[in-house]
Amino acid sequence: MQNKIYLHASAILAANQKIYQHIISNLDRVPSEIEDEVLDIINHYDIWMLQFREFEKLKKPDLKDEFIFYHIDENCAFPKDAEKTIFNYYQQSINTFHE
């Protein structure tokens, strides 16, 4: 991300909150084959949003202020493997549907 200011970080937070709520609202529709991966994504968002809010309270930034925070540990980095597994699962489902 090039423009690492609070304005853009806030927009990312808002988007992440919408994604998170969509996932939580539809947990009953998650296929068992990708449950673990979805939980990895939820865990990531839980940790990321908590860290965001803590950093926000600490810094009290203006919209134009630099806003970069680093993960406390490696367990909260975005789970790229889970994302890939979920994407591939749904891509395969779509391809099967169109056959």
PDB file of C-alpha atoms in Angstrom:
ATOM      1  CA  MET A   1       0.000   0.000   0.000  1.00  0.00           C
ATOM      2  CA  GLN A   2       1.544   3.281  -1.082  1.00  0.00           C
ATOM      3  CA  ASN A   3      -0.397   5.891   0.838  1.00  0.00           C
ATOM      4  CA  LYS A   4      -0.062   4.664   4.410  1.00  0.00           C
ATOM      5  CA  ILE A   5      -2.175   7.289   6.114  1.00  0.00           C
ATOM      6  CA  TYR A   6      -5.026   6.998   8.573  1.00  0.00           C
ATOM      7  CA  LEU A   7      -7.622   7.960   5.942  1.00  0.00           C
ATOM      8  CA  HIS A   8      -6.764   4.912   3.824  1.00  0.00           C
ATOM      9  CA  ALA A   9      -6.314   2.629   6.815  1.00  0.00           C
ATOM     10  CA  SER A  10      -9.811   3.613   7.987  1.00  0.00           C
ATOM     11  CA  ALA A  11     -11.239   2.731   4.578  1.00  0.00           C
ATOM     12  CA  ILE A  12      -9.554  -0.675   4.782  1.00  0.00           C
ATOM     13  CA  LEU A  13     -10.982  -1.172   8.277  1.00  0.00           C
ATOM     14  CA  ALA A  14     -14.493  -0.362   7.037  1.00  0.00           C
ATOM     15  CA  ALA A  15     -14.155  -2.833   4.158  1.00  0.00           C
ATOM     16  CA  ASN A  16     -12.733  -5.511   6.462  1.00  0.00           C
ATOM     17  CA  GLN A  17     -15.617  -5.024   8.905  1.00  0.00           C
ATOM     18  CA  LYS A  18     -18.135  -5.561   6.085  1.00  0.00           C
ATOM     19  CA  ILE A  19     -16.343  -8.701   4.912  1.00  0.00           C
ATOM     20  CA  TYR A  20     -16.139  -9.971   8.495  1.00  0.00           C
ATOM     21  CA  GLN A  21     -19.857  -9.373   9.106  1.00  0.00           C
ATOM     22  CA  HIS A  22     -20.755 -11.106   5.846  1.00  0.00           C
ATOM     23  CA  ILE A  23     -18.702 -14.155   6.822  1.00  0.00           C
ATOM     24  CA  ILE A  24     -20.138 -14.266  10.358  1.00  0.00           C
ATOM     25  CA  SER A  25     -23.696 -13.856   9.045  1.00  0.00           C
ATOM     26  CA  ASN A  26     -23.242 -16.797   6.696  1.00  0.00           C
ATOM     27  CA  LEU A  27     -21.280 -19.277   8.806  1.00  0.00           C
ATOM     28  CA  ASP A  28     -24.096 -21.788   8.510  1.00  0.00           C
ATOM     29  CA  ARG A  29     -23.490 -21.874   4.745  1.00  0.00           C
ATOM     30  CA  VAL A  30     -19.777 -22.632   4.919  1.00  0.00           C
ATOM     31  CA  PRO A  31     -19.042 -26.066   3.467  1.00  0.00           C
ATOM     32  CA  SER A  32     -17.312 -28.419   5.886  1.00  0.00           C
ATOM     33  CA  GLU A  33     -14.422 -28.802   3.425  1.00  0.00           C
ATOM     34  CA  ILE A  34     -13.302 -25.206   4.067  1.00  0.00           C
ATOM     35  CA  GLU A  35     -14.431 -24.623   7.673  1.00  0.00           C
ATOM     36  CA  ASP A  36     -10.879 -24.495   9.027  1.00  0.00           C
ATOM     37  CA  GLU A  37      -9.802 -21.988   6.395  1.00  0.00           C
ATOM     38  CA  VAL A  38     -12.803 -19.755   7.085  1.00  0.00           C
ATOM     39  CA  LEU A  39     -11.972 -19.871  10.800  1.00  0.00           C
ATOM     40  CA  ASP A  40      -8.400 -18.832   9.947  1.00  0.00           C
ATOM     41  CA  ILE A  41      -9.781 -15.808   8.082  1.00  0.00           C
ATOM     42  CA  ILE A  42     -12.120 -14.915  10.969  1.00  0.00           C
ATOM     43  CA  ASN A  43      -9.265 -15.219  13.450  1.00  0.00           C
ATOM     44  CA  HIS A  44      -7.128 -12.937  11.298  1.00  0.00           C
ATOM     45  CA  TYR A  45      -9.857 -10.278  11.158  1.00  0.00           C
ATOM     46  CA  ASP A  46     -10.498 -10.526  14.914  1.00  0.00           C
ATOM     47  CA  ILE A  47      -6.835  -9.945  15.696  1.00  0.00           C
ATOM     48  CA  TRP A  48      -6.283  -7.315  12.982  1.00  0.00           C
ATOM     49  CA  MET A  49      -9.278  -5.210  14.042  1.00  0.00           C
ATOM     50  CA  LEU A  50      -8.343  -5.425  17.722  1.00  0.00           C
ATOM     51  CA  GLN A  51      -4.781  -4.305  16.950  1.00  0.00           C
ATOM     52  CA  PHE A  52      -6.117  -1.533  14.696  1.00  0.00           C
ATOM     53  CA  ARG A  53      -8.355  -0.152  17.442  1.00  0.00           C
ATOM     54  CA  GLU A  54      -5.590  -0.318  20.058  1.00  0.00           C
ATOM     55  CA  PHE A  55      -3.120   1.458  17.766  1.00  0.00           C
ATOM     56  CA  GLU A  56      -5.800   4.023  16.893  1.00  0.00           C
ATOM     57  CA  LYS A  57      -6.432   4.753  20.599  1.00  0.00           C
ATOM     58  CA  LEU A  58      -2.720   5.067  21.257  1.00  0.00           C
ATOM     59  CA  LYS A  59      -1.906   7.353  18.300  1.00  0.00           C
ATOM     60  CA  LYS A  60      -5.154   9.373  18.026  1.00  0.00           C
ATOM     61  CA  PRO A  61      -4.308  10.144  14.388  1.00  0.00           C
ATOM     62  CA  ASP A  62      -5.614  12.842  12.066  1.00  0.00           C
ATOM     63  CA  LEU A  63      -6.769  11.658   8.627  1.00  0.00           C
ATOM     64  CA  LYS A  64      -3.502  12.661   6.955  1.00  0.00           C
ATOM     65  CA  ASP A  65      -1.193  11.125   9.591  1.00  0.00           C
ATOM     66  CA  GLU A  66       0.928   8.096   8.809  1.00  0.00           C
ATOM     67  CA  PHE A  67      -0.789   5.010  10.184  1.00  0.00           C
ATOM     68  CA  ILE A  68       1.267   1.837  10.081  1.00  0.00           C
ATOM     69  CA  PHE A  69       1.080  -0.887  12.664  1.00  0.00           C
ATOM     70  CA  TYR A  70       2.861  -4.187  12.677  1.00  0.00           C
ATOM     71  CA  HIS A  71       1.541  -7.560  13.696  1.00  0.00           C
ATOM     72  CA  ILE A  72       2.376  -8.589  17.224  1.00  0.00           C
ATOM     73  CA  ASP A  73       3.171 -12.119  16.067  1.00  0.00           C
ATOM     74  CA  GLU A  74       3.185 -14.282  12.956  1.00  0.00           C
ATOM     75  CA  ASN A  75      -0.153 -15.885  13.844  1.00  0.00           C
ATOM     76  CA  CYS A  76      -2.109 -12.812  12.835  1.00  0.00           C
ATOM     77  CA  ALA A  77      -0.624 -12.313   9.361  1.00  0.00           C
ATOM     78  CA  PHE A  78      -3.182 -12.679   6.580  1.00  0.00           C
ATOM     79  CA  PRO A  79      -3.736 -16.421   5.983  1.00  0.00           C
ATOM     80  CA  LYS A  80      -2.902 -16.524   2.269  1.00  0.00           C
ATOM     81  CA  ASP A  81      -3.069 -20.318   2.129  1.00  0.00           C
ATOM     82  CA  ALA A  82      -6.577 -20.274   3.594  1.00  0.00           C
ATOM     83  CA  GLU A  83      -7.619 -17.607   1.098  1.00  0.00           C
ATOM     84  CA  LYS A  84      -6.230 -19.671  -1.771  1.00  0.00           C
ATOM     85  CA  THR A  85      -7.975 -22.838  -0.565  1.00  0.00           C
ATOM     86  CA  ILE A  86     -11.323 -21.025  -0.262  1.00  0.00           C
ATOM     87  CA  PHE A  87     -10.916 -19.402  -3.672  1.00  0.00           C
ATOM     88  CA  ASN A  88      -9.986 -22.718  -5.299  1.00  0.00           C
ATOM     89  CA  TYR A  89     -12.904 -24.501  -3.625  1.00  0.00           C
ATOM     90  CA  TYR A  90     -15.426 -22.018  -4.982  1.00  0.00           C
ATOM     91  CA  GLN A  91     -13.749 -21.840  -8.385  1.00  0.00           C
ATOM     92  CA  GLN A  92     -13.993 -25.618  -8.648  1.00  0.00           C
ATOM     93  CA  SER A  93     -17.649 -25.471  -7.551  1.00  0.00           C
ATOM     94  CA  ILE A  94     -18.418 -22.889 -10.229  1.00  0.00           C
ATOM     95  CA  ASN A  95     -16.626 -24.907 -12.896  1.00  0.00           C
ATOM     96  CA  THR A  96     -18.501 -28.065 -11.869  1.00  0.00           C
ATOM     97  CA  PHE A  97     -21.805 -26.175 -11.961  1.00  0.00           C
ATOM     98  CA  HIS A  98     -21.161 -24.970 -15.517  1.00  0.00           C
ATOM     99  CA  GLU A  99     -20.240 -28.406 -16.880  1.00  0.00           C
TER     100      GLU A  99
END
